Short mmCIF file of C-alpha atoms in Angstrom, two decimals:
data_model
loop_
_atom_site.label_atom_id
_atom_site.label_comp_id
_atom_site.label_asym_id
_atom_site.label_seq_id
_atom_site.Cartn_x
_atom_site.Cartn_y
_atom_site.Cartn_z
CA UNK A 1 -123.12 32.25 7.51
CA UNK A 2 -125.16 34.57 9.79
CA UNK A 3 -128.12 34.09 11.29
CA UNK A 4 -130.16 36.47 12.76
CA UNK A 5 -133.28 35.59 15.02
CA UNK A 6 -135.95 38.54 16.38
CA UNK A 7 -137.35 37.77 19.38
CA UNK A 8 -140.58 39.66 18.62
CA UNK A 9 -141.37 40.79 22.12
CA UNK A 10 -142.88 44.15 23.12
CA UNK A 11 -139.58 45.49 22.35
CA UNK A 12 -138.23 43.21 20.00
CA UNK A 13 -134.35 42.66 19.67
CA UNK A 14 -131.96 40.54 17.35
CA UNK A 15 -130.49 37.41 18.80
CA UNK A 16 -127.05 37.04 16.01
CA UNK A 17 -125.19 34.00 15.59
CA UNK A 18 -121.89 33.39 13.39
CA UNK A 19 -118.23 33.31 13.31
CA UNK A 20 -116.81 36.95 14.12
CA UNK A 21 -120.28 38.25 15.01
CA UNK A 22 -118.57 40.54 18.42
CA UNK A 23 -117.46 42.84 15.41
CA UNK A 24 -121.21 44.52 16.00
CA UNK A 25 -121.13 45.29 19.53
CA UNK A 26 -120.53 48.85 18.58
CA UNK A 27 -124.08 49.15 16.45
CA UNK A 28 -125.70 47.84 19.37
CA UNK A 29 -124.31 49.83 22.12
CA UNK A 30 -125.48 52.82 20.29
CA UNK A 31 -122.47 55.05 19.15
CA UNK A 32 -123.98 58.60 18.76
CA UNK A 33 -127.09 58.11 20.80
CA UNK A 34 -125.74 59.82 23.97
CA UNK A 35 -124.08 57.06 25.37
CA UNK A 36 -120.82 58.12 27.29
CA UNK A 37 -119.73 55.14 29.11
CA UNK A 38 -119.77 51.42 28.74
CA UNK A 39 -119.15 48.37 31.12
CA UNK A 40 -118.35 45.44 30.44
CA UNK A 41 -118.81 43.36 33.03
CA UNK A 42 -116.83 39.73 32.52
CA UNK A 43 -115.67 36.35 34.02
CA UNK A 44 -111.26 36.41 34.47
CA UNK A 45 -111.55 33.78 32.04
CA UNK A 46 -112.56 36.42 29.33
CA UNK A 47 -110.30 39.18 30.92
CA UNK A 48 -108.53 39.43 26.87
CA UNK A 49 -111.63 39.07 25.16
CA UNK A 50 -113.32 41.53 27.18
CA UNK A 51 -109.96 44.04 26.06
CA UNK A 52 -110.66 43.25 22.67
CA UNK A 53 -113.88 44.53 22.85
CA UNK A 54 -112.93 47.84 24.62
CA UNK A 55 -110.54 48.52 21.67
CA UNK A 56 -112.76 50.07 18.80
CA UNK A 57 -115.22 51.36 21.81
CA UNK A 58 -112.01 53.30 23.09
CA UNK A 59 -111.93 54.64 19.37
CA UNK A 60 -115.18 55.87 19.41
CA UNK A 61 -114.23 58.20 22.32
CA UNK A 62 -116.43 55.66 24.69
CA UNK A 63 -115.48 55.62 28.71
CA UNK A 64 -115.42 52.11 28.92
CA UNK A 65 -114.97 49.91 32.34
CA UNK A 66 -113.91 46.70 32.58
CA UNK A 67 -115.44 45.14 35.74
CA UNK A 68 -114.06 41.42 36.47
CA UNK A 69 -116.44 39.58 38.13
CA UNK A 70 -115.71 35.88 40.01
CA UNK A 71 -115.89 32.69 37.80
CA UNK A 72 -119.80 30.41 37.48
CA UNK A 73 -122.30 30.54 40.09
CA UNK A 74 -119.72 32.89 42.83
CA UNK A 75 -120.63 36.05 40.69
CA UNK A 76 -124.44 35.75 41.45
CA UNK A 77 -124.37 36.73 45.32
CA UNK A 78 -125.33 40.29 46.78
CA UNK A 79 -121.10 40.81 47.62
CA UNK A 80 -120.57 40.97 44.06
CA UNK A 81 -123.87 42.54 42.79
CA UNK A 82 -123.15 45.52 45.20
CA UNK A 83 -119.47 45.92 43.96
CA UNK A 84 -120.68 46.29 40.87
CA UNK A 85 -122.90 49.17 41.57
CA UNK A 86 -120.33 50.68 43.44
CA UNK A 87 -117.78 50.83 40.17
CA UNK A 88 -121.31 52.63 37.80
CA UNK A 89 -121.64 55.13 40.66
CA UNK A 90 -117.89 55.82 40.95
CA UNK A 91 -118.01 56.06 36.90
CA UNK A 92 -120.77 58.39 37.12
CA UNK A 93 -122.51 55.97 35.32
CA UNK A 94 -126.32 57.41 33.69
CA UNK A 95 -129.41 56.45 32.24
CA UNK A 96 -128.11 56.63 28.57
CA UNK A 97 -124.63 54.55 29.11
CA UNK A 98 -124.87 51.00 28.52
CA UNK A 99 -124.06 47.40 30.47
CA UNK A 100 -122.26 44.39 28.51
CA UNK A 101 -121.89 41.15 29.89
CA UNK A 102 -119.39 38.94 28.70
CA UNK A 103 -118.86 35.32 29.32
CA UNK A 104 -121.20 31.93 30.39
CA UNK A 105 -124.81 32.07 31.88
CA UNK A 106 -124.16 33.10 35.30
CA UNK A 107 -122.09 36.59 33.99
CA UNK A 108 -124.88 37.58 31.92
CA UNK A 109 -127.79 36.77 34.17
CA UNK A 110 -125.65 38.77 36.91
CA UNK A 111 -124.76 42.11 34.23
CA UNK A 112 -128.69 41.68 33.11
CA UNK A 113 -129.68 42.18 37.21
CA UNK A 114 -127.12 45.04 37.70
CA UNK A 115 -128.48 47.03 34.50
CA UNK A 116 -132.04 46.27 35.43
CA UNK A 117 -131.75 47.58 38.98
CA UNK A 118 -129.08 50.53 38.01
CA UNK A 119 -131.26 53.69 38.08
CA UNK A 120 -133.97 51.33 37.54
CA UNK A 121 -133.01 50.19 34.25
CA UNK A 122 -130.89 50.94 31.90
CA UNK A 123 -129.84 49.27 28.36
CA UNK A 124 -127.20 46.02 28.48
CA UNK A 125 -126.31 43.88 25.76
CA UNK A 126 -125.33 40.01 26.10
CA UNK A 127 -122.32 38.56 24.79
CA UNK A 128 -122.74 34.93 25.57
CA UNK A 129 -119.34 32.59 25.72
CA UNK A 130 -120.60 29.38 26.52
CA UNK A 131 -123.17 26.73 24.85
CA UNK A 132 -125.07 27.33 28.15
CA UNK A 133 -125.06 30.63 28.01
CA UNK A 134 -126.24 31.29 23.66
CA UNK A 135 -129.55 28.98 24.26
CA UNK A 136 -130.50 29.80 27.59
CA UNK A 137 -129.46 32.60 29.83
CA UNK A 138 -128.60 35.40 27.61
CA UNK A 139 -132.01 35.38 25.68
CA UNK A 140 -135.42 36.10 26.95
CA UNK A 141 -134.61 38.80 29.76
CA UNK A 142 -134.57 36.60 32.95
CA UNK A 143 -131.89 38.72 34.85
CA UNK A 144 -130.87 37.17 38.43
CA UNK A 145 -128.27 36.32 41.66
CA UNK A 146 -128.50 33.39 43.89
CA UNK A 147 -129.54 33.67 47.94
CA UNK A 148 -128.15 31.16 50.42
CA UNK A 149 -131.76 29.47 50.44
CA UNK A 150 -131.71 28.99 46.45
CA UNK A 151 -131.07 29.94 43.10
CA UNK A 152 -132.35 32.97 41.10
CA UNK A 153 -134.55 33.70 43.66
CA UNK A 154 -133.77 37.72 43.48
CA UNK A 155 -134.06 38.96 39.84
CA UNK A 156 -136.35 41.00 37.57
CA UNK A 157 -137.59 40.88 34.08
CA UNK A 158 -134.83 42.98 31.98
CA UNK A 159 -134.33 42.32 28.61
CA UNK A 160 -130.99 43.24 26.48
CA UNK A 161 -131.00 45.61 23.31
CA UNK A 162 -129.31 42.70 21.46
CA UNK A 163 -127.67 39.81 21.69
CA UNK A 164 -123.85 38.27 19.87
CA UNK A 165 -123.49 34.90 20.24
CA UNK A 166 -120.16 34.65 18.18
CA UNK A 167 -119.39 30.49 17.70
CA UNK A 168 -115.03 31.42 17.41
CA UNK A 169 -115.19 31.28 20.70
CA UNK A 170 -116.55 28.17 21.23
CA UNK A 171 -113.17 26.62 19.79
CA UNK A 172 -112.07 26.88 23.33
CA UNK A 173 -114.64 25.54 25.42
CA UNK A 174 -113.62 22.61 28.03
CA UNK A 175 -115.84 19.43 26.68
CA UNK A 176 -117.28 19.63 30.29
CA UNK A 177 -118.77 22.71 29.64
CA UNK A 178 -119.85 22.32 26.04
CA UNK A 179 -121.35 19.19 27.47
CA UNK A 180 -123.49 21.03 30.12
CA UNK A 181 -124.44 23.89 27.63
CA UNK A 182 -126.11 20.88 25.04
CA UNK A 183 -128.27 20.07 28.40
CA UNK A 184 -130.28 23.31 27.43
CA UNK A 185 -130.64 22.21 23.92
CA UNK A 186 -131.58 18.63 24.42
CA UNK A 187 -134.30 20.51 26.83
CA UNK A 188 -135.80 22.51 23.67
CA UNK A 189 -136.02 19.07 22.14
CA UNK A 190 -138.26 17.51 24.47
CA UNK A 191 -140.20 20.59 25.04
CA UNK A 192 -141.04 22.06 21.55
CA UNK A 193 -138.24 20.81 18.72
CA UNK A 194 -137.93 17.25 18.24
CA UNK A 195 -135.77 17.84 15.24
CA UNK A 196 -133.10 18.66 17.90
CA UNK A 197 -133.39 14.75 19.09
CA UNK A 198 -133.37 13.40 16.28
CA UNK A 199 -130.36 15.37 15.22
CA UNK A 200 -128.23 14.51 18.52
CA UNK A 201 -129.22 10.72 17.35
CA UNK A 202 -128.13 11.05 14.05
CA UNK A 203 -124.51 12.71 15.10
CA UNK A 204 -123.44 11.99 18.28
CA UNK A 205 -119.78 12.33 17.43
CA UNK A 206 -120.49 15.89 16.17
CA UNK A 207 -121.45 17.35 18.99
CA UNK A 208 -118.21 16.74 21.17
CA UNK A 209 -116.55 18.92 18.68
CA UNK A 210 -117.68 22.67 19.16
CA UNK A 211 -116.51 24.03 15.91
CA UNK A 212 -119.04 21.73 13.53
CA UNK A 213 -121.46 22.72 11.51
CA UNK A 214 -123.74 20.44 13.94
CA UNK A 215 -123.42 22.43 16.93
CA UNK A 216 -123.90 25.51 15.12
CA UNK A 217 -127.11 23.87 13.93
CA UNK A 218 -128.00 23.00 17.43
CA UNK A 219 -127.85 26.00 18.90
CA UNK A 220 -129.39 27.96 16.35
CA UNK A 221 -132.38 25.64 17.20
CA UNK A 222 -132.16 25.68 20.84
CA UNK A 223 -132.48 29.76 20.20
CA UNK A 224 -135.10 29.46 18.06
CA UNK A 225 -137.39 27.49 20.13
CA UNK A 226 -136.60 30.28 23.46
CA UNK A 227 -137.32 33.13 21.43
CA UNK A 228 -140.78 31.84 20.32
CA UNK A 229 -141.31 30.83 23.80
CA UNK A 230 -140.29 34.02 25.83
CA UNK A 231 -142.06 35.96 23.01
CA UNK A 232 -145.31 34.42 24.15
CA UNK A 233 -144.60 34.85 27.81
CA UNK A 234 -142.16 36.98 28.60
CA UNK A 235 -142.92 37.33 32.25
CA UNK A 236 -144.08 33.76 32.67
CA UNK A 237 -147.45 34.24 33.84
CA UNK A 238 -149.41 31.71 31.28
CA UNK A 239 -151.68 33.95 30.95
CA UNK A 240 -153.44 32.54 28.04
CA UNK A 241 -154.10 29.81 29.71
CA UNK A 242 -151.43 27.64 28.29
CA UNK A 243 -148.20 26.75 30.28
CA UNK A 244 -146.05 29.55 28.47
CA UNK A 245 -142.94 30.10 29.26
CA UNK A 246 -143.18 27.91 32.13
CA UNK A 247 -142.36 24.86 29.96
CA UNK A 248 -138.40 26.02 29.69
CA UNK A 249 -137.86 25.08 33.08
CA UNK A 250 -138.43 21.58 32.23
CA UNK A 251 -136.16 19.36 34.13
CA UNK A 252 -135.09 22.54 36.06
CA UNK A 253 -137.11 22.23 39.63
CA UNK A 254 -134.99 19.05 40.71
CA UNK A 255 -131.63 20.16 39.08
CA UNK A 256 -131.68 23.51 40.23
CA UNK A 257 -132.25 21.22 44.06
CA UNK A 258 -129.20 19.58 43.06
CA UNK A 259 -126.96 22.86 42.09
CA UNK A 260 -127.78 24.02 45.54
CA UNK A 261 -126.71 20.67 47.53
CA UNK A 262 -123.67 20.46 45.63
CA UNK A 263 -122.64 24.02 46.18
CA UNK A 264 -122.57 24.48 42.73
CA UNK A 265 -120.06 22.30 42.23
CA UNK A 266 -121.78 20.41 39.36
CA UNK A 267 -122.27 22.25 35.78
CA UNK A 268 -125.42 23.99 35.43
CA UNK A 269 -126.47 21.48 32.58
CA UNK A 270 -125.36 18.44 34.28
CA UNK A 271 -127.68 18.98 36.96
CA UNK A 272 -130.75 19.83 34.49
CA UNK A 273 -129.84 16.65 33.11
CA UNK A 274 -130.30 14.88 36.11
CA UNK A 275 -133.86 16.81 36.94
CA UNK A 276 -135.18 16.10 32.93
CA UNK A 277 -134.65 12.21 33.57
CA UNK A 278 -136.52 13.09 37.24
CA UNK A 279 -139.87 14.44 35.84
CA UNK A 280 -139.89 11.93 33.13
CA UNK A 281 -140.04 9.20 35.79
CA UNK A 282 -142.59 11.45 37.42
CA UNK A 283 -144.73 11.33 34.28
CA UNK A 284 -144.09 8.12 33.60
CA UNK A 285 -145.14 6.81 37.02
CA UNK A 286 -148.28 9.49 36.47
CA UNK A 287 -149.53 7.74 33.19
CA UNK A 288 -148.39 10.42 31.60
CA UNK A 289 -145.38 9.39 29.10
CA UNK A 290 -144.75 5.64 27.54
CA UNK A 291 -141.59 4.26 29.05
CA UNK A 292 -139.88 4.59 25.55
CA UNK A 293 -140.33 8.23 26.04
CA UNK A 294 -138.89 8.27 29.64
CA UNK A 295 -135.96 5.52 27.96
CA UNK A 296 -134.96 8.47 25.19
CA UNK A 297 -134.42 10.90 27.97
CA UNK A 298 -131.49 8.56 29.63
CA UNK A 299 -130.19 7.36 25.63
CA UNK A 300 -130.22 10.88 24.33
CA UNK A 301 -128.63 12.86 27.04
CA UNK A 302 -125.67 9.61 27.71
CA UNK A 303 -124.95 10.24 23.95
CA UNK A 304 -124.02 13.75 24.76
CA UNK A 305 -122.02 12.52 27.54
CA UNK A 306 -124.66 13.83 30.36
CA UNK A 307 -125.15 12.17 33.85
CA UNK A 308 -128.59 10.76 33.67
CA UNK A 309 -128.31 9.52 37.58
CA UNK A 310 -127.80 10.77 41.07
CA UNK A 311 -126.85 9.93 44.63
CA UNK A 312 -129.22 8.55 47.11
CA UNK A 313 -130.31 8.97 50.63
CA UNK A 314 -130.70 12.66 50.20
CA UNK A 315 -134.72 12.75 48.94
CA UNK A 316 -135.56 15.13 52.58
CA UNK A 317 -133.04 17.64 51.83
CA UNK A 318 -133.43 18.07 47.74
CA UNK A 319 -137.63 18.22 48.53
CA UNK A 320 -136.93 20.87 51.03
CA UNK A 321 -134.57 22.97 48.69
CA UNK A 322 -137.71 21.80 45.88
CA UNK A 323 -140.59 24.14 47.85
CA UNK A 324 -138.53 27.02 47.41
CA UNK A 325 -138.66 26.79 43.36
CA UNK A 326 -140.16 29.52 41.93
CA UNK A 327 -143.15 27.46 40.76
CA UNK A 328 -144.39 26.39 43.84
CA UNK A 329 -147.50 27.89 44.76
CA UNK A 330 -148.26 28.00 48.70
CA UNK A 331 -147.35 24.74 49.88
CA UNK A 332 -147.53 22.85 46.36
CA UNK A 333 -145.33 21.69 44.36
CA UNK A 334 -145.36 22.15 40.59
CA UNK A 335 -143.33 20.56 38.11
CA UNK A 336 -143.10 21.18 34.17
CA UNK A 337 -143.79 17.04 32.86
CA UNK A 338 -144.53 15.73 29.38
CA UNK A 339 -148.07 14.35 28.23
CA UNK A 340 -146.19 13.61 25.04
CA UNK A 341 -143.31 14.15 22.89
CA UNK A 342 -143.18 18.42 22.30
CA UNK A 343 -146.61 18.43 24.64
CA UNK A 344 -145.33 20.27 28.16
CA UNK A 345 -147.76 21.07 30.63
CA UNK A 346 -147.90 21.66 34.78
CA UNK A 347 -148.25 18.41 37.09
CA UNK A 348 -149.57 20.21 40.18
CA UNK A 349 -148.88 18.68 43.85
CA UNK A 350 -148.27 15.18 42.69
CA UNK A 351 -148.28 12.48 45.67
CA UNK A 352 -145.13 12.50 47.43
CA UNK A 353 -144.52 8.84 47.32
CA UNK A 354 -144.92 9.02 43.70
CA UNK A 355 -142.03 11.65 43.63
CA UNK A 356 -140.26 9.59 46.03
CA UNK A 357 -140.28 6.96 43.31
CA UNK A 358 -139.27 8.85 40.75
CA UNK A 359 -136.19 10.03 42.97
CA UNK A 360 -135.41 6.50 43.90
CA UNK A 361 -135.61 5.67 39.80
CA UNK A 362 -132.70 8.42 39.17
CA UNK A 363 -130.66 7.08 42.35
CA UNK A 364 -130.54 3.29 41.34
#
């Protein structure tokens, strides 16, 4: 089966999910609309996929580059953003061609930044690989590279003409990083789709194999919930007064800390895992949450196989990292909590002893 999700922005798109779904990368890079050239912009890893989808492009008479970008978190810096840009304008690359990007979170967030700042914008579709990268990064139009002082702190809002998440290629994940992509999806859960948790309850053993009917579920899900979200708030102002799009960086303030102490070295998920068990202590210790709400955080994500703890000593250096998150406001510290099951909202400048509690919690 196919499934086919709108995210009904102000200029909506189809999110498509199935088995052999890259087969309509052609329709949406536009064949006969004036495009001339196409890049596809990929991770090594994907260096024969990425062929594969130059072949019928070729056909169509397309100019199409291939542009091998480094592996995870090394293709978001300004090195590899500006080589990029260097291979369009050497390609004589214009307003009607078209970006692809091909492979986990970090490749499309990086092709979403170089088509939104090429001549200012021009059309990219997302071809996510990964878990990771179907329920998170490659829907909603957050486009973005890292800065020594954090992550995604240079970006802009950019959304793609269409998104393929095709689950073949899932059948050769690493269980590390199908593990870390179910991170995102447990998130949804908490936030807006508590079907998810009780589905990750009921099957645990289904969701360490990437080809089951289960995981397909899952993501479909984890989609779902992201497009309704971003289509409320796509530039995550909360405008209307309610926390909007905000709420899908739950768990994200602390782990995105952690990403940048470990150098990346930790999975993108594993570290979101980490922050999600975080603010539930916070809410917990604020009155916020029951402590059988802040207990199914640690059961749910250990049945996925998620770290649910951290090291300690380092609470100076992660709080530090912290003020630079792209919710703080001034001086203060905001962090997406739960009042209740599917009920997100913004806990604004909590005490710091508090959050040192909370830390201390996740480091026992």
């Amino acid at each position: 089966m196919t499934t086919r999700l709108t995210v009904p922005t102000a200029r909506p798109y189809d999110v498509v999910i199935g088995h052999g779904v890259h087969e309509q990368l052609r329709g949406l890079v536009g064949f006969g609309m004036g495009v001339m050239r196409v890049a596809i912009i990929h991770a090594p890893t994907m260096a024969a996929q990425a062929a594969r989808l130059r072949e019928p492009l070729v056909s169509d008479h397309l100019e199409v580059h291939l542009i091998e970008v480094p592996d995870s978190e090394q293709a978001k810096t300004t090195d590899v953003l500006a080589f990029c840009w260097k291979v369009l304008g050497r390609a004589g690359f214009t307003r009607s061609d078209v970006i692809v990007g091909l492979g986990g979170g970090a490749t499309t967030d990086l092709a979403g930044f170089v088509a939104a700042s090429w001549l200012r914008g021009v059309r990219f579709v997302n071809v996510p690989t990964t878990v990771l990268g179907m329920v998170d990064a490659a829907v909603g139009g957050k486009t973005g590279i890292n800065t020594d002082e954090g992550k995604n702190l240079v970006g802009a809002f950019h959304e793609p003409v269409g998104v393929l998440c095709d689950l073949d290629v899932l059948a050769d994940l690493p269980a590390r990083e199908l593990r870390s992509g179910m991170a995102e999806v447990v998130k949804c859960g908490f936030i807006a789709d508590p079907s998810i948790l009780d589905l990750v309850e009921a099957a645990p053993a289904a969701i360490a194999d990437p080809t089951s009917h289960i995981v397909a579920e899952l993501i479909t899900k984890g989609i779902s919930v992201k497009a309704r979200t971003v289509a409320g708030d796509l530039r995550e102002t909360g405008s209307d007064g309610s926390i909007g799009r905000e709420a899908l960086n739950y768990g994200h303030t602390f782990g995105h800390a952690v990403e940048r102490f470990e150098h990346y070295r930790v999975r993108h998920g594993e570290a979101i895992s980490i922050g999600m068990v975080f603010v539930a202590e916070v809410a917990h210790r604020a009155g916020m949450i029951d402590r059988d709400l802040l207990d199914r955080h640690r059961s749910i994500l250990e049945l996925v196989g998620l770290p649910t703890t951290y090291r300690p000593g380092i609470w100076e250096a992660l709080a530090t990292t912290m003020r630079l998150d792209k919710k703080t406001r001034g001086d203060q510290l905001r962090f997406v909590v739960l009042e209740s099951l599917a009920q997100p909202v913004i806990l604004a400048g909590p005490d710091e002893s508090l959050l040192l509690d909370a830390y201390r919690a996740v480091a026992s």
